mmCIF file of C-alpha atoms in Angstrom:
data_model
loop_
_atom_site.group_PDB
_atom_site.id
_atom_site.type_symbol
_atom_site.label_atom_id
_atom_site.label_comp_id
_atom_site.label_asym_id
_atom_site.label_seq_id
_atom_site.Cartn_x
_atom_site.Cartn_y
_atom_site.Cartn_z
ATOM 1 C CA MET A 1 0.001 -0.015 0.063
ATOM 2 C CA THR A 2 3.000 2.350 0.705
ATOM 3 C CA ASP A 3 3.761 2.081 -3.046
ATOM 4 C CA ARG A 4 0.356 2.800 -3.925
ATOM 5 C CA LEU A 5 0.264 5.813 -1.699
ATOM 6 C CA ASN A 6 3.663 7.006 -3.189
ATOM 7 C CA GLN A 7 2.119 6.855 -6.662
ATOM 8 C CA TYR A 8 -0.608 9.045 -5.471
ATOM 9 C CA LEU A 9 1.852 11.678 -4.345
ATOM 10 C CA ASP A 10 4.035 11.343 -7.339
ATOM 11 C CA GLY A 11 0.936 12.258 -9.428
ATOM 12 C CA VAL A 12 0.125 15.261 -7.148
ATOM 13 C CA PHE A 13 3.620 16.552 -6.937
ATOM 14 C CA ALA A 14 5.080 15.822 -10.604
ATOM 15 C CA PRO A 15 4.522 19.214 -11.805
ATOM 16 C CA TYR A 16 6.794 20.677 -8.726
ATOM 17 C CA GLU A 17 9.449 18.256 -8.776
ATOM 18 C CA GLY A 18 12.872 19.990 -8.014
ATOM 19 C CA THR A 19 11.590 22.498 -5.534
ATOM 20 C CA ARG A 20 13.363 21.739 -2.260
ATOM 21 C CA SER A 21 10.671 22.579 0.193
ATOM 22 C CA VAL A 22 7.890 20.831 -1.799
ATOM 23 C CA THR A 23 10.243 17.731 -1.612
ATOM 24 C CA GLU A 24 10.188 18.028 2.178
ATOM 25 C CA LEU A 25 6.379 18.585 1.887
ATOM 26 C CA LYS A 26 5.944 15.457 -0.001
ATOM 27 C CA ALA A 27 7.960 13.376 2.625
ATOM 28 C CA ASP A 28 6.003 14.815 5.428
ATOM 29 C CA LEU A 29 2.588 14.087 3.646
ATOM 30 C CA LEU A 30 3.548 10.505 2.900
ATOM 31 C CA ALA A 31 4.487 9.874 6.572
ATOM 32 C CA ASP A 32 1.011 11.317 7.640
ATOM 33 C CA LEU A 33 -0.830 9.189 5.051
ATOM 34 C CA GLN A 34 0.914 5.938 6.099
ATOM 35 C CA GLU A 35 0.038 6.533 9.743
ATOM 36 C CA ARG A 36 -3.642 7.410 8.908
ATOM 37 C CA TYR A 37 -3.775 4.390 6.587
ATOM 38 C CA ARG A 38 -2.612 1.954 9.229
ATOM 39 C CA GLU A 39 -5.149 3.630 11.752
ATOM 40 C CA LEU A 40 -7.786 2.568 9.260
ATOM 41 C CA ARG A 41 -6.654 -0.713 8.780
ATOM 42 C CA ALA A 42 -6.606 -1.220 12.700
ATOM 43 C CA GLU A 43 -10.098 -0.060 12.703
ATOM 44 C CA GLY A 44 -11.016 -3.018 10.426
ATOM 45 C CA LYS A 45 -11.346 -1.204 6.936
ATOM 46 C CA ASP A 46 -10.193 -3.412 3.819
ATOM 47 C CA GLU A 47 -7.538 -2.009 1.988
ATOM 48 C CA ALA A 48 -9.508 -0.175 -0.784
ATOM 49 C CA THR A 49 -11.701 1.424 1.864
ATOM 50 C CA ALA A 50 -8.692 2.410 3.781
ATOM 51 C CA PHE A 51 -6.896 3.862 0.866
ATOM 52 C CA GLU A 52 -9.818 6.055 -0.210
ATOM 53 C CA LEU A 53 -10.527 7.386 3.104
ATOM 54 C CA THR A 54 -6.677 8.070 3.652
ATOM 55 C CA VAL A 55 -6.621 10.218 0.403
ATOM 56 C CA ASP A 56 -9.789 11.804 1.214
ATOM 57 C CA SER A 57 -8.581 12.782 4.503
ATOM 58 C CA ILE A 58 -5.866 15.317 3.443
ATOM 59 C CA GLY A 59 -8.673 16.896 1.010
ATOM 60 C CA ASP A 60 -7.293 19.160 -2.014
ATOM 61 C CA ILE A 61 -3.855 20.010 -1.383
ATOM 62 C CA GLU A 62 -3.073 21.269 -5.138
ATOM 63 C CA GLU A 63 -3.456 25.039 -4.084
ATOM 64 C CA THR A 64 -1.412 24.415 -0.983
ATOM 65 C CA VAL A 65 1.702 22.826 -3.125
ATOM 66 C CA GLN A 66 1.462 25.554 -5.813
ATOM 67 C CA GLU A 67 1.766 28.306 -2.779
ATOM 68 C CA VAL A 68 4.599 26.451 -1.358
ATOM 69 C CA THR A 69 6.300 25.898 -4.747
ATOM 70 C CA ASN A 70 6.180 29.698 -5.382
ATOM 71 C CA LEU A 71 7.349 30.922 -2.146
ATOM 72 C CA SER A 72 10.205 28.270 -2.419
ATOM 73 C CA ARG A 73 11.378 29.229 -5.607
ATOM 74 C CA THR A 74 11.320 33.073 -4.634
ATOM 75 C CA LEU A 75 13.401 32.331 -1.715
ATOM 76 C CA GLU A 76 15.679 29.972 -3.614
ATOM 77 C CA ARG A 77 16.218 32.598 -6.562
ATOM 78 C CA GLN A 78 17.032 35.461 -3.578
ATOM 79 C CA VAL A 79 19.969 33.078 -2.526
ATOM 80 C CA VAL A 80 21.264 32.623 -6.247
ATOM 81 C CA THR A 81 21.487 36.429 -6.771
ATOM 82 C CA ARG A 82 23.454 37.224 -3.373
ATOM 83 C CA PHE A 83 27.146 37.698 -4.280
ATOM 84 C CA ASP A 84 28.196 40.227 -1.496
ATOM 85 C CA ALA A 85 31.830 40.242 -0.782
ATOM 86 C CA SER A 86 32.603 37.581 -3.372
ATOM 87 C CA ALA A 87 35.703 37.249 -5.754
ATOM 88 C CA LEU A 88 34.232 37.276 -9.184
ATOM 89 C CA GLU A 89 36.843 39.127 -11.548
ATOM 90 C CA GLY A 90 36.133 38.224 -15.038
ATOM 91 C CA SER A 91 32.834 36.749 -14.407
ATOM 92 C CA ASP A 92 30.217 36.320 -17.398
ATOM 93 C CA PHE A 93 26.838 37.595 -16.445
ATOM 94 C CA ALA A 94 25.879 38.479 -19.909
ATOM 95 C CA GLY A 95 22.067 38.552 -20.401
ATOM 96 C CA VAL A 96 21.369 37.180 -16.938
ATOM 97 C CA SER A 97 18.263 38.376 -14.922
ATOM 98 C CA ALA A 98 19.431 39.330 -11.448
ATOM 99 C CA ARG A 99 16.757 41.519 -10.318
ATOM 100 C CA SER A 100 17.393 42.944 -6.766
ATOM 101 C CA GLY A 101 20.870 41.172 -6.879
ATOM 102 C CA ARG A 102 23.458 41.772 -4.116
ATOM 103 C CA PHE A 103 27.134 42.456 -5.406
ATOM 104 C CA GLY A 104 28.230 44.844 -2.659
ATOM 105 C CA SER A 105 31.871 44.958 -1.747
ATOM 106 C CA SER A 106 32.600 42.305 -4.365
ATOM 107 C CA ALA A 107 35.635 42.137 -6.756
ATOM 108 C CA LEU A 108 33.903 42.236 -10.319
ATOM 109 C CA ARG A 109 36.695 43.557 -12.438
ATOM 110 C CA GLY A 110 36.519 42.829 -15.845
ATOM 111 C CA SER A 111 32.950 41.003 -15.690
ATOM 112 C CA ASP A 112 30.454 41.043 -18.527
ATOM 113 C CA PHE A 113 26.914 42.252 -17.435
ATOM 114 C CA SER A 114 25.923 43.108 -20.943
ATOM 115 C CA ASN A 115 22.069 43.040 -21.698
ATOM 116 C CA ALA A 116 21.649 41.770 -18.035
ATOM 117 C CA ASP A 117 18.576 42.699 -15.954
ATOM 118 C CA LEU A 118 19.830 44.239 -12.952
ATOM 119 C CA THR A 119 16.914 46.216 -11.602
ATOM 120 C CA GLY A 120 17.210 47.210 -8.017
ATOM 121 C CA SER A 121 20.518 45.578 -7.664
ATOM 122 C CA ARG A 122 23.205 46.674 -5.499
ATOM 123 C CA PHE A 123 27.065 46.926 -6.296
ATOM 124 C CA LYS A 124 28.017 49.549 -3.348
ATOM 125 C CA SER A 125 31.759 49.508 -2.912
ATOM 126 C CA SER A 126 32.714 46.949 -5.308
ATOM 127 C CA ASP A 127 35.770 47.022 -7.613
ATOM 128 C CA MET A 128 34.348 46.911 -11.118
ATOM 129 C CA LYS A 129 37.139 48.237 -13.141
ATOM 130 C CA ASP A 130 36.595 47.572 -16.876
ATOM 131 C CA THR A 131 33.478 45.879 -16.611
ATOM 132 C CA ASP A 132 30.751 45.713 -19.542
ATOM 133 C CA PHE A 133 27.256 47.051 -18.731
ATOM 134 C CA ASP A 134 26.406 47.597 -22.435
ATOM 135 C CA GLY A 135 22.556 47.398 -22.778
ATOM 136 C CA ALA A 136 22.087 46.305 -19.367
ATOM 137 C CA ASN A 137 19.015 47.366 -17.239
ATOM 138 C CA LEU A 138 20.268 49.284 -14.266
ATOM 139 C CA THR A 139 17.011 50.925 -13.108
ATOM 140 C CA ASP A 140 17.081 51.729 -9.342
ATOM 141 C CA ALA A 141 20.381 50.102 -9.225
ATOM 142 C CA VAL A 142 23.053 51.533 -6.371
ATOM 143 C CA LEU A 143 26.491 51.804 -7.645
ATOM 144 C CA THR A 144 27.807 54.311 -5.004
ATOM 145 C CA THR A 145 31.597 54.441 -3.828
ATOM 146 C CA ALA A 146 32.413 51.778 -6.636
ATOM 147 C CA GLU A 147 35.395 51.764 -8.599
ATOM 148 C CA LEU A 148 34.340 51.719 -12.135
ATOM 149 C CA ARG A 149 37.398 52.997 -14.094
ATOM 150 C CA GLY A 150 37.308 51.965 -17.977
ATOM 151 C CA SER A 151 33.698 50.425 -17.700
ATOM 152 C CA THR A 152 31.118 51.006 -20.604
ATOM 153 C CA PHE A 153 27.343 51.763 -20.230
ATOM 154 C CA ARG A 154 26.428 51.968 -24.232
ATOM 155 C CA ARG A 155 22.530 51.964 -24.627
ATOM 156 C CA ALA A 156 22.110 50.911 -20.847
ATOM 157 C CA ARG A 157 19.002 51.598 -19.159
ATOM 158 C CA LEU A 158 19.666 54.194 -16.288
ATOM 159 C CA VAL A 159 16.725 55.431 -14.431
ATOM 160 C CA ARG A 160 17.069 56.282 -10.750
ATOM 161 C CA THR A 161 20.589 54.792 -10.943
ATOM 162 C CA ASP A 162 23.073 56.017 -8.374
ATOM 163 C CA PHE A 163 26.521 56.658 -9.152
ATOM 164 C CA SER A 164 27.236 58.990 -6.222
ATOM 165 C CA MET A 165 30.970 59.259 -4.934
ATOM 166 C CA SER A 166 32.061 56.335 -7.185
ATOM 167 C CA GLY A 167 35.327 56.201 -9.537
ATOM 168 C CA LEU A 168 34.399 56.984 -12.907
ATOM 169 C CA HIS A 169 37.564 57.791 -14.637
ATOM 170 C CA GLU A 170 37.481 56.875 -18.504
ATOM 171 C CA VAL A 171 33.922 55.340 -18.146
ATOM 172 C CA ARG A 172 31.827 55.790 -21.218
ATOM 173 C CA PHE A 173 27.939 56.575 -21.283
ATOM 174 C CA GLU A 174 27.144 56.242 -24.920
ATOM 175 C CA ASP A 175 23.586 56.534 -26.531
ATOM 176 C CA VAL A 176 21.866 56.591 -22.998
ATOM 177 C CA ALA A 177 19.009 58.458 -21.584
ATOM 178 C CA LEU A 178 19.643 59.169 -18.148
ATOM 179 C CA THR A 179 16.596 59.647 -16.081
ATOM 180 C CA ASP A 180 16.887 60.973 -12.375
ATOM 181 C CA VAL A 181 20.244 59.622 -12.273
ATOM 182 C CA ALA A 182 22.811 60.881 -9.508
ATOM 183 C CA PHE A 183 26.162 61.746 -9.811
ATOM 184 C CA ARG A 184 26.599 63.830 -6.321
ATOM 185 C CA GLN A 185 30.418 64.349 -5.240
ATOM 186 C CA THR A 186 31.672 62.530 -8.171
ATOM 187 C CA ASP A 187 34.926 63.312 -9.938
ATOM 188 C CA LEU A 188 33.571 63.211 -13.892
ATOM 189 C CA ARG A 189 36.514 65.058 -15.434
ATOM 190 C CA ARG A 190 37.660 62.041 -17.421
ATOM 191 C CA THR A 191 33.946 60.661 -18.096
ATOM 192 C CA VAL A 192 32.670 60.534 -21.529
ATOM 193 C CA PHE A 193 29.088 61.130 -22.197
ATOM 194 C CA ALA A 194 28.269 60.682 -25.935
ATOM 195 C CA ARG A 195 24.800 61.156 -27.633
ATOM 196 C CA CYS A 196 23.056 61.320 -24.140
ATOM 197 C CA THR A 197 20.003 62.919 -23.023
ATOM 198 C CA PHE A 198 19.820 64.145 -19.105
ATOM 199 C CA THR A 199 16.429 64.417 -17.445
ATOM 200 C CA GLY A 200 16.392 64.902 -13.597
ATOM 201 C CA VAL A 201 20.169 64.213 -13.246
ATOM 202 C CA ASP A 202 21.934 65.416 -10.247
ATOM 203 C CA PHE A 203 25.516 66.720 -10.677
ATOM 204 C CA SER A 204 25.473 68.422 -7.289
ATOM 205 C CA GLN A 205 29.183 69.025 -5.835
ATOM 206 C CA SER A 206 30.518 66.912 -8.586
ATOM 207 C CA ASP A 207 33.693 67.981 -10.539
ATOM 208 C CA LEU A 208 32.833 68.361 -14.207
ATOM 209 C CA ARG A 209 35.717 70.678 -15.241
ATOM 210 C CA GLY A 210 36.674 70.512 -18.803
ATOM 211 C CA LEU A 211 33.778 68.251 -19.847
ATOM 212 C CA THR A 212 32.046 68.677 -23.284
ATOM 213 C CA PHE A 213 28.256 68.540 -23.509
ATOM 214 C CA ASP A 214 27.901 69.937 -26.783
ATOM 215 C CA GLY A 215 24.403 69.456 -28.408
ATOM 216 C CA GLU A 216 23.214 67.499 -25.604
ATOM 217 C CA THR A 217 19.482 67.945 -23.586
ATOM 218 C CA PHE A 218 19.374 68.862 -20.178
ATOM 219 C CA THR A 219 15.725 68.822 -18.521
ATOM 220 C CA GLY A 220 15.581 69.544 -14.941
ATOM 221 C CA VAL A 221 19.490 68.925 -14.060
ATOM 222 C CA LYS A 222 20.994 70.030 -10.949
ATOM 223 C CA PHE A 223 24.611 71.731 -11.649
ATOM 224 C CA ASP A 224 24.572 73.153 -7.808
ATOM 225 C CA GLN A 225 28.069 73.699 -6.405
ATOM 226 C CA ALA A 226 29.653 71.601 -9.227
ATOM 227 C CA GLY A 227 33.013 72.468 -10.609
ATOM 228 C CA LEU A 228 32.167 73.950 -13.911
ATOM 229 C CA GLU A 229 35.377 75.416 -14.966
ATOM 230 C CA GLY A 230 35.948 75.046 -18.656
ATOM 231 C CA VAL A 231 32.697 73.068 -19.294
ATOM 232 C CA SER A 232 31.380 73.233 -23.006
ATOM 233 C CA LEU A 233 27.487 73.550 -23.434
ATOM 234 C CA ARG A 234 27.749 74.732 -27.034
ATOM 235 C CA GLY A 235 24.508 74.236 -28.985
ATOM 236 C CA ALA A 236 23.050 72.374 -25.856
ATOM 237 C CA ILE A 237 19.293 72.596 -24.976
ATOM 238 C CA LEU A 238 18.762 73.370 -21.206
ATOM 239 C CA ARG A 239 15.239 73.427 -19.557
ATOM 240 C CA ASP A 240 14.568 74.137 -15.715
ATOM 241 C CA CYS A 241 18.176 73.611 -15.034
ATOM 242 C CA SER A 242 19.593 74.831 -11.509
ATOM 243 C CA PHE A 243 23.052 76.520 -11.027
ATOM 244 C CA ARG A 244 23.098 77.334 -7.209
ATOM 245 C CA GLY A 245 26.497 77.972 -5.635
ATOM 246 C CA GLY A 246 25.742 78.864 -2.128
ATOM 247 C CA TRP A 247 28.019 81.511 -0.998
ATOM 248 C CA SER A 248 31.001 80.237 -3.095
ATOM 249 C CA LYS A 249 32.622 82.910 -5.111
ATOM 250 C CA LYS A 250 34.822 80.122 -6.594
ATOM 251 C CA TYR A 251 31.676 78.636 -7.890
ATOM 252 C CA TYR A 252 30.303 81.829 -9.893
ATOM 253 C CA LYS A 253 33.682 82.632 -11.092
ATOM 254 C CA ALA A 254 33.908 79.158 -12.786
ATOM 255 C CA LEU A 255 30.452 79.478 -14.169
ATOM 256 C CA ARG A 256 31.627 82.326 -15.983
ATOM 257 C CA THR A 257 34.036 80.142 -17.997
ATOM 258 C CA VAL A 258 31.234 77.778 -19.431
ATOM 259 C CA ASN A 259 30.736 78.027 -22.962
ATOM 260 C CA PHE A 260 26.972 78.453 -23.686
ATOM 261 C CA ASP A 261 27.452 79.560 -27.377
ATOM 262 C CA GLY A 262 24.718 78.375 -29.415
ATOM 263 C CA ALA A 263 22.629 76.858 -26.426
ATOM 264 C CA ARG A 264 19.034 77.223 -26.109
ATOM 265 C CA LEU A 265 17.834 78.018 -22.795
ATOM 266 C CA ASP A 266 14.244 78.212 -21.588
ATOM 267 C CA LYS A 267 13.365 81.538 -19.662
ATOM 268 C CA LEU A 268 13.526 80.082 -16.232
ATOM 269 C CA THR A 269 17.116 78.807 -16.664
ATOM 270 C CA PHE A 270 18.229 82.019 -18.366
ATOM 271 C CA ALA A 271 16.718 84.020 -15.449
ATOM 272 C CA ALA A 272 18.463 81.689 -12.794
ATOM 273 C CA LEU A 273 22.020 82.427 -14.368
ATOM 274 C CA LYS A 274 20.943 86.107 -14.715
ATOM 275 C CA GLY A 275 20.062 86.285 -11.221
ATOM 276 C CA LEU A 276 23.358 84.925 -10.293
ATOM 277 C CA GLY A 277 24.903 87.928 -11.858
ATOM 278 C CA PHE A 278 25.843 86.107 -15.151
ATOM 279 C CA THR A 279 24.262 86.503 -18.411
ATOM 280 C CA PRO A 280 25.491 84.187 -21.271
ATOM 281 C CA ASP A 281 26.136 85.472 -24.488
ATOM 282 C CA ASN A 282 25.229 84.106 -27.834
ATOM 283 C CA VAL A 283 22.379 81.897 -26.533
ATOM 284 C CA ILE A 284 18.745 81.414 -27.766
ATOM 285 C CA VAL A 285 16.195 82.018 -24.862
ATOM 286 C CA GLU A 286 12.844 80.398 -25.649
#
């Protein structure tokens, strides 16, 4: 009869085999069913009746098994995407789905995350020099205080991504729409932005000296207290942008070195600059 009970449970659990907690649930159920069957037989029931009553005693367990399966698979997936403090130099993560992954304080130098789904993942304080993020989805990802020298973000999805206080020397952002991305207190002097758009991006207190943003579009971008000496915004479009320097005379002196030739400014941005005592020449106010 044990074999028959086993066959019954095999049929119920067949779609969920391979899930750890379901395997444990199946073993527990078999033990309970065997005990119930023995009790019914001791009460004088024949084998067929005892089997039917035993199976009926657990009712419809399909829904319970499905819930346990879903929970177990979620938990197992969370374990798989936890790589904190790991040595993973040169790893191949291309195309993986690692939403809410944990890669903090890890060695990931030279790894390949191209076209990976890294939504909500955390890379805080990790070594990611020369890492490939081309085409990756980094929505809500945290890459603060990380070393990213030489890494690439071509056509990556960057929404609410945080790069604050990270090393971005010779990092390349190409063909990217940056939305609500944070670069606070970051040295960007050797960072490359090519064919990008900037919406809600925060460059507060970052060093942008010497950067070229010619022809780029900026909407709701903060340049507050940033290092702006020698920045080129020729032909750029600026809407609702913020240039606040507090009490820093150095900031306002550097602002006068920014090249706005041919830039298109909305009235608010132009008024904000004018209110700071700086009226850019050769711009179009719309």
